[in-house]
Coordinates of C-alpha atoms and ligand atoms in Angstrom, one line a residue:
M8 CA 0.5 -0.5 -0.1
S9 CA 1.3 3.6 -0.9
G10 CA 0.7 6.8 -1.9
V11 CA -1.7 9.4 -0.6
L12 CA -5.0 9.7 -2.9
V13 CA -7.7 12.5 -3.9
I14 CA -11.0 12.0 -4.9
L15 CA -12.2 15.8 -6.0
E16 CA -15.1 16.5 -6.4
Q17 CA -16.1 18.2 -10.3
R18 CA -19.6 18.9 -11.3
S19 CA -19.8 20.3 -14.9
G20 CA -16.8 20.7 -15.2
T21 CA -17.3 22.9 -12.3
W22 CA -14.5 22.5 -8.9
N23 CA -16.0 22.1 -5.7
R24 CA -14.3 24.6 -3.6
M25 CA -13.5 22.0 -1.5
S26 CA -11.5 19.8 -3.4
F27 CA -8.9 22.4 -3.2
E28 CA -9.0 22.1 0.7
A29 CA -8.6 17.7 0.9
V30 CA -6.1 18.5 -1.0
A31 CA -4.0 20.8 1.2
A32 CA -5.1 18.5 3.6
A33 CA -3.9 15.8 1.0
Q34 CA -0.5 17.3 0.8
Q35 CA -0.4 18.0 4.4
L36 CA -0.6 14.0 4.5
A37 CA 1.7 13.0 1.7
E38 CA 4.7 15.4 3.8
K39 CA 4.4 14.0 7.1
T40 CA 4.6 10.4 5.3
N41 CA 6.8 10.8 2.5
L42 CA 4.1 9.1 0.2
P43 CA 3.4 9.9 -3.3
L44 CA -0.2 12.3 -3.7
T45 CA -2.5 11.4 -7.4
L46 CA -5.8 13.1 -8.1
A47 CA -9.1 10.9 -9.1
A48 CA -11.6 13.5 -10.0
P49 CA -15.1 10.8 -11.0
A50 CA -17.0 12.9 -14.1
G51 CA -14.3 14.7 -14.2
K52 CA -14.5 16.5 -17.1
D53 CA -10.9 18.4 -17.3
F54 CA -8.2 19.3 -14.2
S55 CA -7.5 22.8 -15.7
A56 CA -11.5 23.5 -15.9
D57 CA -12.3 26.0 -13.4
G58 CA -8.4 27.5 -12.5
F59 CA -7.7 24.2 -11.1
E60 CA -3.9 24.9 -13.0
A61 CA -3.8 28.0 -10.6
H62 CA -4.6 25.3 -7.6
G63 CA -1.2 23.7 -8.6
R64 CA -0.6 20.6 -5.5
A65 CA 2.2 18.7 -7.4
P66 CA 1.2 16.0 -7.4
S67 CA 2.2 12.8 -9.7
A68 CA -0.5 11.2 -10.7
A69 CA -3.9 12.6 -11.8
Y70 CA -6.9 9.6 -13.3
L71 CA -10.9 10.9 -14.2
V72 CA -12.8 8.6 -13.7
E73 CA -15.3 8.6 -16.5
H74 CA -18.4 6.4 -17.6
E75 CA -21.4 7.4 -19.4
L76 CA -23.1 6.0 -15.1
L77 CA -21.2 8.3 -13.3
E78 CA -23.7 11.4 -14.2
P79 CA -25.8 11.8 -12.7
Y80 CA -24.3 10.9 -9.7
T81 CA -25.1 8.0 -7.7
S82 CA -23.5 6.5 -5.0
D83 CA -23.9 3.3 -6.4
A84 CA -21.8 3.8 -9.4
Y85 CA -19.2 5.9 -7.4
V86 CA -18.7 3.2 -5.1
I87 CA -18.4 1.1 -8.0
A88 CA -16.3 2.6 -9.9
L89 CA -14.0 4.3 -6.7
E90 CA -13.9 0.6 -5.4
Q91 CA -11.7 -0.8 -8.8
L92 CA -9.4 3.0 -8.7
I93 CA -8.5 1.9 -5.1
K94 CA -8.3 -1.7 -6.3
K95 CA -6.3 -0.5 -9.2
L96 CA -3.8 2.3 -7.2
G97 CA -3.4 -0.2 -4.1
P98 CA -3.3 4.1 -1.7
A99 CA -2.4 4.0 2.7
Y100 CA -5.4 7.3 2.7
V101 CA -7.8 8.1 0.9
L102 CA -9.1 11.3 0.7
F103 CA -11.8 13.4 0.0
P104 CA -13.3 17.0 0.7
H105 CA -16.4 16.3 3.0
T106 CA -19.0 17.4 1.3
Y107 CA -23.1 16.4 0.9
Q108 CA -22.2 13.4 -2.2
V109 CA -19.7 12.4 -0.4
R110 CA -21.7 11.6 2.6
D111 CA -23.3 9.8 1.1
F112 CA -21.0 7.1 -0.9
A113 CA -17.4 7.3 1.2
P114 CA -19.3 4.9 4.2
A115 CA -19.6 2.6 1.9
L116 CA -17.0 3.0 -0.1
A117 CA -15.0 2.8 3.2
T118 CA -17.1 -0.6 4.0
R119 CA -16.6 -2.5 0.5
F120 CA -12.8 -2.3 2.0
K121 CA -14.1 -3.1 5.6
Q122 CA -12.9 0.1 6.9
V123 CA -14.4 3.0 7.9
L124 CA -14.6 6.3 7.3
I125 CA -13.0 8.9 9.3
S126 CA -14.8 11.9 9.2
D127 CA -14.7 15.9 9.3
V128 CA -11.1 15.7 10.4
I129 CA -9.6 18.9 11.2
A130 CA -6.3 18.7 11.9
I131 CA -3.1 15.7 11.2
H132 CA -0.8 15.8 12.6
D133 CA 2.8 13.2 13.1
G134 CA 1.4 9.7 13.3
P135 CA -0.6 10.5 11.0
V136 CA -2.8 11.0 14.1
F137 CA -6.4 12.5 12.5
V138 CA -7.7 15.7 13.9
R139 CA -12.0 14.9 14.0
Q140 CA -14.6 17.4 16.8
L141 CA -17.0 16.3 19.0
L142 CA -20.1 17.3 20.7
Q143 CA -20.7 19.7 18.8
G144 CA -17.1 21.5 19.1
K145 CA -16.1 21.4 22.6
L146 CA -13.5 18.3 22.5
N147 CA -11.2 17.9 20.2
A148 CA -10.2 13.4 19.5
D149 CA -7.3 12.0 17.9
Y150 CA -8.1 8.9 15.4
R151 CA -5.1 6.8 14.2
Q152 CA -5.7 3.3 12.4
T153 CA -4.2 0.1 13.2
A154 CA -6.3 -1.7 10.6
S155 CA -4.2 -3.1 8.2
G156 CA -5.9 -2.0 4.0
P157 CA -6.8 2.4 3.4
C158 CA -7.3 4.2 5.1
F159 CA -11.2 6.6 4.5
I160 CA -10.5 10.4 5.6
S161 CA -12.7 12.9 5.0
I162 CA -11.5 16.6 5.0
Q163 CA -14.1 19.8 7.4
A164 CA -14.3 22.5 5.3
G165 CA -12.1 25.8 6.3
S166 CA -9.3 23.5 7.7
F167 CA -7.2 23.5 5.6
R168 CA -6.0 26.5 2.9
A169 CA -6.4 25.9 0.1
E170 CA -3.5 28.3 -1.3
T171 CA -0.3 27.2 -1.4
E172 CA 1.3 27.4 -5.1
S173 CA 3.3 24.9 -6.8
G174 CA 2.8 26.1 -10.0
T175 CA 3.0 21.9 -11.6
T176 CA 0.0 21.6 -14.4
V177 CA -0.7 18.0 -14.3
T178 CA -1.9 15.5 -17.1
P179 CA -4.6 12.9 -16.5
E180 CA -4.8 9.8 -17.6
T181 CA -8.8 8.3 -18.3
F182 CA -9.8 6.3 -16.2
T183 CA -12.7 3.6 -17.2
P184 CA -14.8 1.7 -15.1
E185 CA -16.1 -1.5 -15.8
L186 CA -19.8 -0.4 -14.7
T187 CA -23.5 -1.5 -15.9
P188 CA -26.9 -0.8 -15.5
A189 CA -28.2 -3.6 -13.6
Q190 CA -25.4 -2.6 -10.9
I191 CA -27.2 0.6 -10.2
R192 CA -30.2 0.7 -8.1
N193 CA -30.6 4.1 -6.9
K194 CA -32.0 6.7 -8.9
P195 CA -31.0 9.6 -8.9
G196 CA -32.9 12.5 -7.7
E197 CA -33.8 16.3 -8.0
R198 CA -30.0 17.2 -7.0
F199 CA -29.9 19.5 -3.4
R200 CA -29.2 22.6 -4.4
E201 CA -31.2 22.7 -7.1
S202 CA -34.1 21.9 -4.6
G203 CA -35.0 25.4 -3.8
Q204 CA -35.3 25.2 -0.6
T205 CA -32.6 24.4 0.9
V206 CA -29.0 26.1 0.4
D207 CA -25.5 24.9 0.1
L208 CA -24.0 27.5 1.8
T209 CA -20.0 25.7 1.8
A210 CA -19.5 26.9 -1.5
A211 CA -20.4 30.6 -1.3
P212 CA -18.1 33.0 -1.7
V213 CA -19.6 35.6 -0.2
I214 CA -21.5 34.7 3.4
V215 CA -23.8 37.8 4.8
S216 CA -23.9 36.3 8.7
V217 CA -26.3 38.6 10.8
G218 CA -26.9 37.4 14.3
R219 CA -29.1 37.9 17.6
G220 CA -27.7 41.7 17.1
I221 CA -30.8 42.1 14.4
G222 CA -33.4 42.9 16.5
E223 CA -36.5 41.8 15.6
Q224 CA -37.7 39.0 11.5
D225 CA -39.5 42.8 9.7
N226 CA -35.4 44.7 10.5
L227 CA -34.0 40.9 8.6
P228 CA -34.4 42.6 5.1
L229 CA -31.6 45.1 5.8
V230 CA -29.8 42.6 5.9
E231 CA -30.6 41.0 3.0
E232 CA -30.5 44.0 1.4
L233 CA -26.4 43.9 2.1
A234 CA -26.3 40.4 1.2
Q235 CA -28.3 41.4 -2.4
A236 CA -25.4 44.1 -3.2
L237 CA -22.8 41.9 -2.7
G238 CA -23.9 39.4 -4.5
A239 CA -23.6 37.2 -1.5
E240 CA -25.4 34.5 0.6
L241 CA -27.9 34.8 3.6
A242 CA -26.5 32.9 6.6
A243 CA -27.2 32.8 11.2
S244 CA -26.9 32.5 13.8
R245 CA -28.5 30.6 15.8
P246 CA -30.6 32.4 17.6
I247 CA -31.7 33.4 14.1
C248 CA -32.9 29.8 13.4
D249 CA -34.5 28.5 15.9
N250 CA -37.1 31.9 16.3
G251 CA -38.0 30.7 12.3
W252 CA -36.5 33.8 11.6
L253 CA -35.1 32.5 8.8
P254 CA -34.6 28.6 7.5
M255 CA -32.4 25.9 9.3
E256 CA -30.6 25.4 6.2
R257 CA -28.5 29.0 6.7
Q258 CA -27.6 28.3 10.7
V259 CA -23.6 28.9 10.0
G260 CA -22.1 27.2 13.2
S261 CA -21.4 23.8 15.4
S262 CA -24.7 22.4 14.9
G263 CA -25.6 24.0 11.5
Q264 CA -22.8 24.4 8.1
T265 CA -19.1 24.2 8.6
V266 CA -17.9 27.1 5.8
S267 CA -15.3 28.3 4.4
P268 CA -15.9 32.1 2.0
K269 CA -13.4 34.2 1.0
L270 CA -15.0 36.8 2.7
Y271 CA -17.8 36.4 5.9
L272 CA -19.8 39.5 7.2
A273 CA -20.9 38.7 10.0
V274 CA -23.6 42.0 11.6
G275 CA -24.4 41.7 14.9
I276 CA -22.8 38.5 16.3
S277 CA -20.6 38.3 18.9
G278 CA -18.6 35.5 18.4
A279 CA -19.6 32.2 20.4
I280 CA -17.3 29.4 20.3
Q281 CA -20.9 27.1 18.5
H282 CA -20.6 30.4 15.6
L283 CA -17.1 30.3 15.4
V284 CA -16.2 26.9 15.2
G285 CA -18.4 26.6 11.7
M286 CA -17.0 29.6 10.1
K287 CA -13.4 29.8 11.4
G288 CA -11.7 29.2 8.3
S289 CA -13.5 31.5 6.1
K290 CA -10.0 33.5 4.3
A291 CA -11.7 36.8 5.9
V292 CA -13.6 38.0 8.6
I293 CA -15.7 40.9 8.8
A294 CA -17.5 42.5 11.8
I295 CA -19.5 44.2 12.9
N296 CA -20.7 44.7 16.6
K297 CA -21.5 47.1 18.9
D298 CA -19.9 46.1 22.4
E299 CA -16.7 46.7 20.9
N300 CA -15.2 43.9 23.8
A301 CA -17.3 40.9 22.0
P302 CA -15.7 38.3 21.1
I303 CA -15.6 37.2 17.2
F304 CA -13.3 41.1 16.8
E305 CA -10.6 38.2 17.8
V306 CA -11.1 35.7 15.3
A307 CA -11.9 39.4 12.2
D308 CA -9.9 40.3 10.1
Y309 CA -11.7 43.9 10.0
G310 CA -13.7 45.1 12.8
V311 CA -16.6 47.8 13.0
A312 CA -17.6 48.3 16.1
G313 CA -20.9 50.2 15.8
D314 CA -25.0 50.1 16.4
L315 CA -25.2 47.9 12.7
F316 CA -28.4 49.6 12.3
E317 CA -26.8 52.7 11.2
I318 CA -23.4 50.5 9.4
V319 CA -25.6 48.9 7.1
P320 CA -28.2 50.5 5.0
E321 CA -24.3 52.5 4.0
L322 CA -22.2 50.0 4.2
T323 CA -24.7 48.8 1.3
K324 CA -25.3 52.6 -0.2
A325 CA -22.3 52.3 -0.8
I326 CA -21.7 48.6 -2.5
K327 CA -24.3 49.6 -4.5
A328 CA -22.7 52.8 -5.7
A329 CA -19.5 50.7 -5.8
K330 CA -20.1 48.6 -8.3
G331 CA -22.8 51.4 -10.9
Ligands
LIG457 C1 -24.8 22.6 21.6 C2 -24.7 24.1 21.4 C3 -24.6 23.8 20.2 C4 -25.3 25.5 19.1 N1 -24.9 25.8 17.8 C5 -24.5 26.2 17.8 C6 -24.5 27.1 15.5 O1 -24.7 25.8 15.3 N2 -24.4 28.0 15.4 C7 -24.7 28.5 16.5 O2 -24.0 30.7 15.7 N3 -25.0 29.0 17.9 C8 -24.6 28.1 17.5 N4 -25.5 28.1 19.4 C9 -25.9 29.1 20.2 C10 -23.9 29.7 20.9 O3 -24.1 29.6 21.7 C11 -25.2 31.1 20.7 O4 -25.5 31.8 21.9 C12 -25.2 31.7 19.7 O5 -24.1 31.5 18.7 C13 -24.9 33.4 20.2 O6 -25.8 34.2 18.2 P1 -25.3 35.8 18.2 O7 -24.3 36.1 18.8 O8 -26.3 35.9 17.3 O9 -26.3 35.7 19.6 P2 -25.9 37.6 20.9 O10 -25.0 36.4 21.9 O11 -27.5 37.5 21.3 O12 -25.2 38.2 20.6 C14 -25.8 39.7 19.8 C15 -24.5 40.8 18.8 O13 -25.6 41.7 18.9 C16 -24.3 43.3 19.3 N5 -25.9 43.9 19.1 C17 -27.0 43.9 19.6 N6 -27.7 44.6 18.7 C18 -27.0 45.2 18.0 C19 -27.2 46.5 16.8 N7 -27.4 47.2 16.7 N8 -25.4 47.0 16.7 C20 -24.3 45.7 16.1 N9 -24.4 45.5 17.0 C21 -25.3 44.5 18.0 C22 -24.3 42.1 20.5 O14 -23.6 43.4 21.0 C23 -23.8 41.0 20.9 O15 -22.7 40.4 20.8 C24 -25.3 27.1 20.2 C25 -24.9 26.2 21.6 C26 -25.3 24.8 22.1 C27 -25.6 24.9 23.1

């Protein structure tokens, strides 16, 4: 068994950004274990798509796993195809971004190898030891593989920074698994993001997040307008969702979504630990809070200590003016 294999996620030629974070984690693991790094993209169209080269990761090999039965996505097809790829490559570690799709198929894939999936890993230490959070982020637990066979790991959004550029481009090989329609028992339904009811905040590059400082539901249009002006997704702290002011799928935090946007704008959010664990991977954090001692300012790159009801309308106006 040798090598670190990363399974990336690409849909219709567009990368899920969490794939790059999984590659960053895999690079770290490859360095610690002195093993080569290999990339694979099931149903992938092209490795140079959507800026992958700009995020070059110095892999030693890459595979586009191609078969007409891999689209639309089904867990059966992914499990069968990736089982064949893993048997061919014999990696010691198989890493995934912890996306909704990965949650669906990766545990079954691990089971094919009599392994478990060590899910939602936030750090990798020497050993290697994989760290994941328990009890809503109150405890960190260390996991080490003791069984033989490939070790399956999914990487929590925002835990690894995907920004080191190696300048290396990768020429992928094609791997065509053996798949027949009779092997696929699942019938794909509507995609999660396309349901109109739900939102995948993990892929949003800009998020405006609102907290209890907004006071009441009737004030929400203030932040909705700001989000719209910025082209951002709207998110919230837990009390906002608990109150039913925004749907639960917009909650960020230990019992909500974990996000890693380029910009996270926290409006009237105090910065409780349960909220911070869900957004600490953001590249830049701006906080608006009238309490200059609010804990959110400890993780903020830019802080505005003031009343959101004065600041947000001015900010929205300025953004609209700047955008013409
Ligand atoms: C098991 C468990 C799981 C949890 N999971 C989550 C989770 O997933 N996500 C989450 O967010 N929380 C979670 N919580 C709740 C968490 O502990 C906090 O209670 C919550 O994050 C607080 O939300 P908030 O910051 O919006 O509200 P508050 O803590 O009430 O903060 C409101 C902030 O707004 C500021 N403010 C008030 N008025 C204004 C104004 N006019 N202008 C500017 N600023 C103003 C205040 O100074 C204050 O800092 C969890 C708690 C538990 C126990």
